[in-house]
């Protein structure tokens, strides 16, 4: 192969250019300067518009507002624990919660417009959420990262495939340019995996002309999970996928409608499942009684309506707007002004974050003040930073541990995985949900500091094996050779007994997951037998992955994206199989173990892949509370 090999040596390697990695860049630059160290950031895309925040956001979903005295760190931890049905790492959640306000103040300093009221106070969407004019949110955060580490240390359009390992330690990463024929080797003393979560592992609702549209960004494809698995890092909560309820087909957000506009959602017969189905909540232990009702249980109540044939479910936008404007009904001028204001806010919510939903409203003549819009449960995603929890099992901070938790949750450096020198943040770190954009930047900042500390205390580079690099180069570039060799032998380059193209491969993966692992078609339901069948079929897929073919660099990226997705799928299925209960019915329902098994399953379901033996190990880890009132 004519590929040039480029080697970059650095001290701290940040993989991903999203919210977590940008936060890490800003903080690490400060500590690196003091210690004369180099920080390098790599993104498969352009940092300005990469990752989940590419389109912008209309809210900052984590702001604890400690200064107001209205909320405490414990309040936030309680909220997260309850939302995740008891399964959460309180030390990780608290560590983010205590620093997140400072991050939000930095955003404002960098130029992000946060809504304020007449008295100059932030406008809250809900208790923990702030409204923003966030179309340029990512550009603003990216600029801060660029200023901090310098453009020379940022590599864009490099797709990272695998970790570099030496004696069980992560010593960097390898990948390739998606624009030039260049194979990249990054050697580093510490590495941050922050390549987001995963989408398109399950068959999406959007097909045909809508294919590619999803709630989660299409370019986050399970790379964090694959990378960390291949580095031998223990994983957690990979059964806790996230299913957001979204405006149907455009995937527009619902938070502003439920929290700011105080809207109701009703079924096609006008019934409100949140009121009519409260009895169902009693089945889910203490978590059916908490406020707010956990996201997955809110989903579940709506799903029961759909299963009973009561769909579609509607967001009652017209009713909510009318109610808010009615306050001015005796003041015609004030009423008109309020209606205009609400209409603007409704559209801006989508234009700031999910432009396609605004386009769908426009193209279907939907005026939110006149008629309701359909909402629906989306296909499952893997996102450790929202209301899902999948990711690496990482060390907590030392000072939040108790005597009970220290041995279990702390191993020296905040957010380091079980693989030495490999750190994780954002969607890539597990069991610490509800960090969202602001908490992900904050977690990145935590890593920025702790990874530099690690490097200062472990300054020697252990070296890297050339044979390992050569083997990886061969494996990564092979799909180009497969296509070049075999495509001339077929009259249709999409079809060949000698290879499979990544798009077809992705369709097969999605079909397996959809039908057997509780996707949309299976109404989010599965059981032991279906999961075992899914594993069997995934194994055939894995065999065929060795015959993936790529016509060009872009398709080579597609190949590796889909290999990464396949590993994300496998760990998901294995973990659902391991957890013999149903705990998050609105995320997935295990029909053979249909209830929550308190006590026995108040535990984390963790998984480790052993690269040397190619074996999986599943293990339970105890949930130990720090803040919960016993
Ligand atoms: O309301 C490789 N999130 C929201 N957070 C909020 O605070 N407010 C909102 O309004 C939010 N909304 C929302 C949110 C997410 C999504 C998908 C939507 C709407 C549609 C959550 C946050 O966005 C999320 O918590 C953070 O972005 C997570 O940060 P991070 O860093 O873990 O992920 P990222 O920002 O997506 O960045 C990932 C980066 O990795 C790159 N990458 N680079 C190299 N090699 C590879 N192999 C790579 N694979 C991926 C990506 O390019 C990217 O730079 S609301 O709807 O909830
Ligand atoms: P979403 O737009 O669904 O991502 O929600 C944005 C924020 O609002 C997240 O913090 C959600 O957990 C929260 N949220 C959304 N809907 C509700 C609801 N009905 N009750 C309580 N919190 C909600």
Short mmCIF file of N, CA and C in Angstrom, two decimals, residues 283-429:
data_model
loop_
_atom_site.label_atom_id
_atom_site.label_comp_id
_atom_site.label_asym_id
_atom_site.label_seq_id
_atom_site.Cartn_x
_atom_site.Cartn_y
_atom_site.Cartn_z
N UNK A 283 -45.25 -0.96 40.48
CA UNK A 283 -44.52 -2.22 40.25
C UNK A 283 -43.01 -2.03 40.25
N UNK A 284 -42.56 -0.78 40.27
CA UNK A 284 -41.13 -0.55 40.05
C UNK A 284 -40.44 -0.02 41.30
N UNK A 285 -40.79 -0.66 42.44
CA UNK A 285 -40.12 -0.41 43.71
C UNK A 285 -40.15 1.06 44.09
N UNK A 286 -39.12 1.51 44.79
CA UNK A 286 -39.13 2.90 45.26
C UNK A 286 -39.09 3.89 44.09
N UNK A 287 -38.64 3.43 42.92
CA UNK A 287 -38.43 4.38 41.81
C UNK A 287 -39.72 4.77 41.10
N UNK A 288 -40.79 4.02 41.37
CA UNK A 288 -42.09 4.40 40.83
C UNK A 288 -42.73 5.52 41.64
N UNK A 289 -42.11 5.81 42.80
CA UNK A 289 -42.73 6.80 43.70
C UNK A 289 -41.99 8.13 43.70
N UNK A 290 -40.86 8.21 43.00
CA UNK A 290 -40.05 9.44 43.09
C UNK A 290 -40.52 10.49 42.09
N UNK A 291 -40.10 11.73 42.36
CA UNK A 291 -40.37 12.83 41.44
C UNK A 291 -39.05 13.47 41.03
N UNK A 292 -38.76 13.79 39.77
CA UNK A 292 -39.61 13.42 38.66
C UNK A 292 -39.61 11.91 38.42
N UNK A 293 -40.68 11.45 37.83
CA UNK A 293 -40.77 10.02 37.48
C UNK A 293 -39.62 9.70 36.54
N UNK A 294 -38.85 8.63 36.79
CA UNK A 294 -37.69 8.32 35.95
C UNK A 294 -38.03 8.29 34.45
N UNK A 295 -37.07 8.75 33.64
CA UNK A 295 -37.30 8.86 32.19
C UNK A 295 -37.80 7.55 31.60
N UNK A 296 -37.18 6.42 32.04
CA UNK A 296 -37.58 5.14 31.41
C UNK A 296 -39.00 4.76 31.80
N UNK A 297 -39.44 5.15 33.01
CA UNK A 297 -40.83 4.82 33.41
C UNK A 297 -41.83 5.73 32.68
N UNK A 298 -41.42 6.98 32.42
CA UNK A 298 -42.28 7.85 31.60
C UNK A 298 -42.46 7.22 30.21
N UNK A 299 -41.34 6.74 29.67
CA UNK A 299 -41.41 6.04 28.37
C UNK A 299 -42.37 4.87 28.45
N UNK A 300 -42.20 4.08 29.53
CA UNK A 300 -42.93 2.82 29.68
C UNK A 300 -44.44 3.04 29.66
N UNK A 301 -44.88 4.08 30.37
CA UNK A 301 -46.32 4.33 30.43
C UNK A 301 -46.86 4.65 29.03
N UNK A 302 -46.11 5.42 28.27
CA UNK A 302 -46.52 5.72 26.89
C UNK A 302 -46.49 4.48 26.02
N UNK A 303 -45.47 3.64 26.24
CA UNK A 303 -45.35 2.41 25.44
C UNK A 303 -46.54 1.48 25.68
N UNK A 304 -47.03 1.47 26.92
CA UNK A 304 -48.19 0.62 27.23
C UNK A 304 -49.41 1.10 26.43
N UNK A 305 -49.55 2.41 26.30
CA UNK A 305 -50.64 2.94 25.48
C UNK A 305 -50.51 2.48 24.02
N UNK A 306 -49.30 2.56 23.50
CA UNK A 306 -49.07 2.15 22.11
C UNK A 306 -49.40 0.66 21.94
N UNK A 307 -48.93 -0.16 22.90
CA UNK A 307 -49.17 -1.60 22.81
C UNK A 307 -50.66 -1.91 22.83
N UNK A 308 -51.43 -1.06 23.50
CA UNK A 308 -52.89 -1.27 23.56
C UNK A 308 -53.62 -0.65 22.39
N UNK A 309 -52.87 -0.13 21.43
CA UNK A 309 -53.51 0.43 20.24
C UNK A 309 -54.08 1.82 20.44
N UNK A 310 -53.51 2.56 21.37
CA UNK A 310 -54.05 3.89 21.64
C UNK A 310 -53.25 5.02 20.99
N UNK A 311 -52.29 4.64 20.15
CA UNK A 311 -51.46 5.66 19.49
C UNK A 311 -52.22 6.35 18.38
N UNK A 312 -51.65 7.39 17.76
CA UNK A 312 -50.38 8.01 18.14
C UNK A 312 -50.49 8.77 19.47
N UNK A 313 -49.31 9.04 20.02
CA UNK A 313 -49.21 9.91 21.20
C UNK A 313 -48.90 11.32 20.68
N UNK A 314 -49.54 12.29 21.27
CA UNK A 314 -49.35 13.68 20.82
C UNK A 314 -48.80 14.57 21.92
N UNK A 315 -47.89 15.47 21.55
CA UNK A 315 -47.50 16.57 22.42
C UNK A 315 -48.54 17.65 22.18
N UNK A 316 -49.22 18.08 23.24
CA UNK A 316 -50.33 19.02 23.06
C UNK A 316 -49.81 20.46 23.05
N UNK A 317 -49.09 20.76 21.99
CA UNK A 317 -48.43 22.08 21.89
C UNK A 317 -49.44 23.23 21.91
N UNK A 318 -50.55 23.04 21.19
CA UNK A 318 -51.53 24.13 21.06
C UNK A 318 -52.17 24.43 22.41
N UNK A 319 -52.41 23.36 23.17
CA UNK A 319 -53.02 23.52 24.49
C UNK A 319 -52.05 24.24 25.45
N UNK A 320 -50.77 23.84 25.39
CA UNK A 320 -49.76 24.43 26.29
C UNK A 320 -49.58 25.91 25.98
N UNK A 321 -49.49 26.24 24.70
CA UNK A 321 -49.29 27.64 24.32
C UNK A 321 -50.51 28.46 24.74
N UNK A 322 -51.68 27.92 24.50
CA UNK A 322 -52.91 28.63 24.84
C UNK A 322 -52.97 28.92 26.34
N UNK A 323 -52.61 27.94 27.13
CA UNK A 323 -52.66 28.08 28.59
C UNK A 323 -51.72 29.19 29.06
N UNK A 324 -50.52 29.22 28.48
CA UNK A 324 -49.55 30.24 28.89
C UNK A 324 -50.00 31.63 28.45
N UNK A 325 -50.64 31.71 27.28
CA UNK A 325 -51.06 33.02 26.76
C UNK A 325 -52.34 33.50 27.46
N UNK A 326 -53.13 32.55 27.95
CA UNK A 326 -54.42 32.90 28.57
C UNK A 326 -54.30 33.83 29.77
N UNK A 327 -53.12 33.82 30.39
CA UNK A 327 -52.87 34.72 31.51
C UNK A 327 -53.15 36.17 31.08
N UNK A 328 -52.96 36.44 29.78
CA UNK A 328 -53.13 37.81 29.25
C UNK A 328 -54.48 37.99 28.56
N UNK A 329 -55.45 37.13 28.81
CA UNK A 329 -56.65 37.15 27.97
C UNK A 329 -57.48 38.45 28.11
N UNK A 330 -57.29 39.17 29.22
CA UNK A 330 -58.02 40.44 29.36
C UNK A 330 -57.22 41.62 28.83
N UNK A 331 -56.08 41.35 28.22
CA UNK A 331 -55.21 42.43 27.71
C UNK A 331 -54.82 42.06 26.28
N UNK A 332 -55.64 42.46 25.27
CA UNK A 332 -55.45 42.00 23.90
C UNK A 332 -54.03 42.24 23.37
N UNK A 333 -53.43 43.39 23.70
CA UNK A 333 -52.08 43.69 23.20
C UNK A 333 -51.04 42.74 23.83
N UNK A 334 -51.20 42.57 25.15
CA UNK A 334 -50.30 41.68 25.88
C UNK A 334 -50.44 40.24 25.39
N UNK A 335 -51.68 39.86 25.11
CA UNK A 335 -51.97 38.50 24.64
C UNK A 335 -51.27 38.23 23.30
N UNK A 336 -51.41 39.23 22.40
CA UNK A 336 -50.81 39.08 21.06
C UNK A 336 -49.29 38.96 21.18
N UNK A 337 -48.74 39.81 22.05
CA UNK A 337 -47.28 39.81 22.23
C UNK A 337 -46.82 38.46 22.81
N UNK A 338 -47.56 37.96 23.78
CA UNK A 338 -47.19 36.69 24.42
C UNK A 338 -47.27 35.54 23.41
N UNK A 339 -48.34 35.55 22.60
CA UNK A 339 -48.49 34.48 21.60
C UNK A 339 -47.29 34.48 20.65
N UNK A 340 -46.89 35.67 20.21
CA UNK A 340 -45.76 35.79 19.28
C UNK A 340 -44.48 35.26 19.94
N UNK A 341 -44.33 35.66 21.20
CA UNK A 341 -43.14 35.24 21.96
C UNK A 341 -43.08 33.70 22.08
N UNK A 342 -44.21 33.10 22.42
CA UNK A 342 -44.26 31.65 22.59
C UNK A 342 -44.01 30.91 21.27
N UNK A 343 -44.59 31.48 20.22
CA UNK A 343 -44.39 30.90 18.89
C UNK A 343 -42.90 30.93 18.53
N UNK A 344 -42.26 32.07 18.78
CA UNK A 344 -40.82 32.19 18.50
C UNK A 344 -40.01 31.19 19.30
N UNK A 345 -40.35 31.06 20.58
CA UNK A 345 -39.59 30.15 21.44
C UNK A 345 -39.75 28.71 20.96
N UNK A 346 -40.95 28.38 20.54
CA UNK A 346 -41.21 27.01 20.07
C UNK A 346 -40.34 26.70 18.85
N UNK A 347 -40.28 27.61 17.92
CA UNK A 347 -39.47 27.36 16.72
C UNK A 347 -37.98 27.39 17.04
N UNK A 348 -37.60 28.33 17.92
CA UNK A 348 -36.17 28.43 18.22
C UNK A 348 -35.66 27.18 18.91
N UNK A 349 -36.49 26.58 19.74
CA UNK A 349 -36.08 25.34 20.43
C UNK A 349 -35.58 24.32 19.40
N UNK A 350 -36.28 24.20 18.31
CA UNK A 350 -35.84 23.26 17.26
C UNK A 350 -34.70 23.83 16.43
N UNK A 351 -34.80 25.11 16.07
CA UNK A 351 -33.77 25.69 15.20
C UNK A 351 -32.40 25.71 15.88
N UNK A 352 -32.37 25.79 17.21
CA UNK A 352 -31.10 25.79 17.94
C UNK A 352 -30.48 24.41 18.03
N UNK A 353 -31.24 23.37 17.80
CA UNK A 353 -30.73 22.05 18.19
C UNK A 353 -31.08 20.94 17.20
N UNK A 354 -32.25 21.03 16.57
CA UNK A 354 -32.71 19.93 15.70
C UNK A 354 -33.41 20.57 14.50
N UNK A 355 -32.62 21.16 13.64
CA UNK A 355 -33.16 21.97 12.55
C UNK A 355 -34.15 21.16 11.70
N UNK A 356 -33.83 19.87 11.55
CA UNK A 356 -34.70 19.03 10.72
C UNK A 356 -36.14 18.97 11.23
N UNK A 357 -36.32 19.11 12.56
CA UNK A 357 -37.69 19.08 13.06
C UNK A 357 -38.44 20.35 12.65
N UNK A 358 -37.72 21.48 12.64
CA UNK A 358 -38.35 22.73 12.19
C UNK A 358 -38.71 22.62 10.71
N UNK A 359 -37.84 21.99 9.95
CA UNK A 359 -38.11 21.81 8.51
C UNK A 359 -39.35 20.92 8.33
N UNK A 360 -39.43 19.89 9.16
CA UNK A 360 -40.58 18.98 9.06
C UNK A 360 -41.88 19.72 9.42
N UNK A 361 -41.82 20.55 10.45
CA UNK A 361 -42.99 21.36 10.80
C UNK A 361 -43.39 22.24 9.61
N UNK A 362 -42.38 22.90 9.03
CA UNK A 362 -42.67 23.81 7.91
C UNK A 362 -43.25 23.04 6.73
N UNK A 363 -42.67 21.88 6.45
CA UNK A 363 -43.09 21.15 5.24
C UNK A 363 -44.41 20.43 5.43
N UNK A 364 -44.87 20.30 6.68
CA UNK A 364 -46.18 19.66 6.91
C UNK A 364 -47.20 20.70 7.40
N UNK A 365 -46.88 21.97 7.18
CA UNK A 365 -47.78 23.07 7.57
C UNK A 365 -48.21 22.97 9.02
N UNK A 366 -47.27 22.61 9.89
CA UNK A 366 -47.61 22.48 11.31
C UNK A 366 -47.36 23.79 12.04
N UNK A 367 -48.40 24.39 12.55
CA UNK A 367 -48.26 25.57 13.41
C UNK A 367 -48.48 25.07 14.83
N UNK A 368 -47.44 25.09 15.68
CA UNK A 368 -47.58 24.46 17.01
C UNK A 368 -48.66 25.10 17.87
N UNK A 369 -49.00 26.36 17.57
CA UNK A 369 -50.04 27.01 18.38
C UNK A 369 -51.43 26.58 17.91
N UNK A 370 -51.48 25.85 16.78
CA UNK A 370 -52.78 25.43 16.26
C UNK A 370 -53.05 23.93 16.42
N UNK A 371 -51.99 23.13 16.27
CA UNK A 371 -52.25 21.68 16.35
C UNK A 371 -51.13 20.93 17.06
N UNK A 372 -51.47 19.78 17.58
CA UNK A 372 -50.49 18.93 18.30
C UNK A 372 -49.54 18.29 17.31
N UNK A 373 -48.41 17.79 17.84
CA UNK A 373 -47.47 17.03 17.00
C UNK A 373 -47.27 15.66 17.62
N UNK A 374 -47.07 14.67 16.76
CA UNK A 374 -46.83 13.31 17.25
C UNK A 374 -45.48 13.22 17.95
N UNK A 375 -45.42 12.47 19.03
CA UNK A 375 -44.14 12.10 19.64
C UNK A 375 -44.05 10.58 19.67
N UNK A 376 -42.82 10.07 19.73
CA UNK A 376 -42.66 8.61 19.71
C UNK A 376 -41.34 8.23 20.38
N UNK A 377 -41.29 6.98 20.84
CA UNK A 377 -40.04 6.46 21.42
C UNK A 377 -39.09 6.16 20.27
N UNK A 378 -37.89 6.72 20.33
CA UNK A 378 -36.90 6.50 19.26
C UNK A 378 -36.25 5.13 19.42
N UNK A 379 -35.47 4.73 18.43
CA UNK A 379 -34.68 3.50 18.53
C UNK A 379 -33.60 3.68 19.62
N UNK A 380 -33.09 2.58 20.16
CA UNK A 380 -32.12 2.71 21.27
C UNK A 380 -30.76 3.27 20.85
N UNK A 381 -30.19 4.06 21.76
CA UNK A 381 -28.84 4.62 21.56
C UNK A 381 -27.98 4.31 22.78
N UNK A 382 -26.67 4.47 22.60
CA UNK A 382 -25.72 4.29 23.70
C UNK A 382 -25.12 5.65 24.01
N UNK A 383 -25.48 6.20 25.15
CA UNK A 383 -25.03 7.54 25.51
C UNK A 383 -24.94 7.62 27.03
N UNK A 384 -23.70 7.58 27.52
CA UNK A 384 -23.50 7.56 28.97
C UNK A 384 -23.73 8.91 29.63
N UNK A 385 -23.92 9.96 28.82
CA UNK A 385 -24.01 11.30 29.42
C UNK A 385 -25.44 11.80 29.59
N UNK A 386 -26.41 11.14 28.95
CA UNK A 386 -27.82 11.58 29.05
C UNK A 386 -28.52 10.64 30.04
N UNK A 387 -29.65 10.07 29.65
CA UNK A 387 -30.37 9.22 30.59
C UNK A 387 -30.07 7.74 30.39
N UNK A 388 -29.04 7.44 29.60
CA UNK A 388 -28.47 6.09 29.53
C UNK A 388 -27.25 6.08 30.44
N UNK A 389 -26.51 4.95 30.47
CA UNK A 389 -25.40 4.92 31.43
C UNK A 389 -24.19 4.13 30.94
N UNK A 390 -24.18 3.69 29.67
CA UNK A 390 -23.12 2.81 29.20
C UNK A 390 -21.77 3.51 29.13
N UNK A 391 -20.71 2.76 29.40
CA UNK A 391 -19.38 3.34 29.27
C UNK A 391 -18.35 2.58 30.07
N UNK A 392 -17.18 3.18 30.18
CA UNK A 392 -16.09 2.51 30.92
C UNK A 392 -16.29 2.67 32.42
N UNK A 393 -15.76 1.71 33.12
CA UNK A 393 -15.77 1.71 34.58
C UNK A 393 -14.53 2.50 35.00
N UNK A 394 -14.75 3.70 35.57
CA UNK A 394 -13.59 4.55 35.84
C UNK A 394 -13.43 4.83 37.33
N UNK A 395 -12.22 5.24 37.68
CA UNK A 395 -11.94 5.58 39.08
C UNK A 395 -12.65 6.87 39.44
N UNK A 396 -13.17 6.92 40.66
CA UNK A 396 -13.74 8.16 41.17
C UNK A 396 -12.67 9.03 41.78
N UNK A 397 -13.07 10.20 42.27
CA UNK A 397 -12.10 11.07 42.94
C UNK A 397 -11.84 10.55 44.35
N UNK A 398 -10.66 10.83 44.88
CA UNK A 398 -10.30 10.29 46.20
C UNK A 398 -11.16 10.89 47.31
N UNK A 399 -11.38 12.21 47.25
CA UNK A 399 -11.94 12.88 48.43
C UNK A 399 -13.44 12.66 48.64
N UNK A 400 -14.13 12.07 47.65
CA UNK A 400 -15.57 11.85 47.86
C UNK A 400 -15.83 10.44 48.40
N UNK A 401 -14.82 9.58 48.38
CA UNK A 401 -15.04 8.18 48.80
C UNK A 401 -15.27 8.08 50.31
N UNK A 402 -15.99 7.03 50.69
CA UNK A 402 -16.12 6.70 52.11
C UNK A 402 -15.28 5.44 52.35
N UNK A 403 -15.19 5.02 53.60
CA UNK A 403 -14.43 3.79 53.89
C UNK A 403 -15.02 2.61 53.12
N UNK A 404 -16.34 2.67 52.93
CA UNK A 404 -17.07 1.60 52.21
C UNK A 404 -16.72 1.56 50.73
N UNK A 405 -16.54 2.73 50.13
CA UNK A 405 -16.43 2.78 48.67
C UNK A 405 -14.99 2.85 48.17
N UNK A 406 -14.07 3.27 49.04
CA UNK A 406 -12.72 3.59 48.55
C UNK A 406 -12.09 2.44 47.77
N UNK A 407 -12.10 1.24 48.30
CA UNK A 407 -11.43 0.12 47.63
C UNK A 407 -12.10 -0.24 46.31
N UNK A 408 -13.40 -0.03 46.27
CA UNK A 408 -14.17 -0.44 45.09
C UNK A 408 -14.12 0.60 43.97
N UNK A 409 -14.14 1.87 44.34
CA UNK A 409 -14.36 2.94 43.35
C UNK A 409 -13.17 3.86 43.11
N UNK A 410 -12.08 3.64 43.77
CA UNK A 410 -10.96 4.58 43.62
C UNK A 410 -9.66 3.84 43.37
N UNK A 411 -8.99 4.17 42.25
CA UNK A 411 -7.69 3.55 42.00
C UNK A 411 -6.67 4.57 41.47
N UNK A 412 -6.63 5.69 42.15
CA UNK A 412 -5.47 6.57 41.96
C UNK A 412 -5.67 7.84 41.17
N UNK A 413 -6.37 7.75 40.04
CA UNK A 413 -6.49 8.96 39.20
C UNK A 413 -7.94 9.08 38.74
N UNK A 414 -8.54 10.24 38.99
CA UNK A 414 -9.95 10.43 38.65
C UNK A 414 -10.18 10.15 37.17
N UNK A 415 -11.18 9.35 36.89
CA UNK A 415 -11.62 9.00 35.54
C UNK A 415 -10.65 8.13 34.75
N UNK A 416 -9.67 7.52 35.43
CA UNK A 416 -8.85 6.54 34.71
C UNK A 416 -9.61 5.21 34.69
N UNK A 417 -9.59 4.55 33.56
CA UNK A 417 -10.26 3.26 33.44
C UNK A 417 -9.44 2.21 34.17
N UNK A 418 -9.84 0.94 34.07
CA UNK A 418 -9.05 -0.11 34.72
C UNK A 418 -7.78 -0.42 33.94
N UNK A 419 -7.66 0.16 32.75
CA UNK A 419 -6.42 0.03 31.98
C UNK A 419 -5.52 1.23 32.30
N UNK A 420 -4.33 0.99 32.81
CA UNK A 420 -3.47 2.12 33.16
C UNK A 420 -3.24 3.06 31.96
N UNK A 421 -3.26 4.35 32.27
CA UNK A 421 -2.99 5.43 31.30
C UNK A 421 -4.15 5.71 30.34
N UNK A 422 -5.27 4.97 30.47
CA UNK A 422 -6.43 5.22 29.61
C UNK A 422 -7.55 5.85 30.44
N UNK A 423 -7.91 7.09 30.08
CA UNK A 423 -8.95 7.84 30.79
C UNK A 423 -10.20 7.92 29.91
N UNK A 424 -11.35 8.14 30.54
CA UNK A 424 -12.60 8.25 29.78
C UNK A 424 -13.45 9.38 30.34
N UNK A 425 -14.23 10.01 29.45
CA UNK A 425 -15.13 11.08 29.89
C UNK A 425 -16.29 11.22 28.92
N UNK A 426 -17.33 11.91 29.37
CA UNK A 426 -18.51 12.13 28.52
C UNK A 426 -19.26 10.83 28.30
N UNK A 427 -19.71 10.63 27.08
CA UNK A 427 -20.45 9.40 26.78
C UNK A 427 -19.60 8.15 26.98
N UNK A 428 -18.29 8.32 27.01
CA UNK A 428 -17.40 7.17 27.11
C UNK A 428 -17.23 6.66 28.53
N UNK A 429 -17.65 7.43 29.53
CA UNK A 429 -17.49 6.93 30.90
C UNK A 429 -18.88 6.56 31.44
#
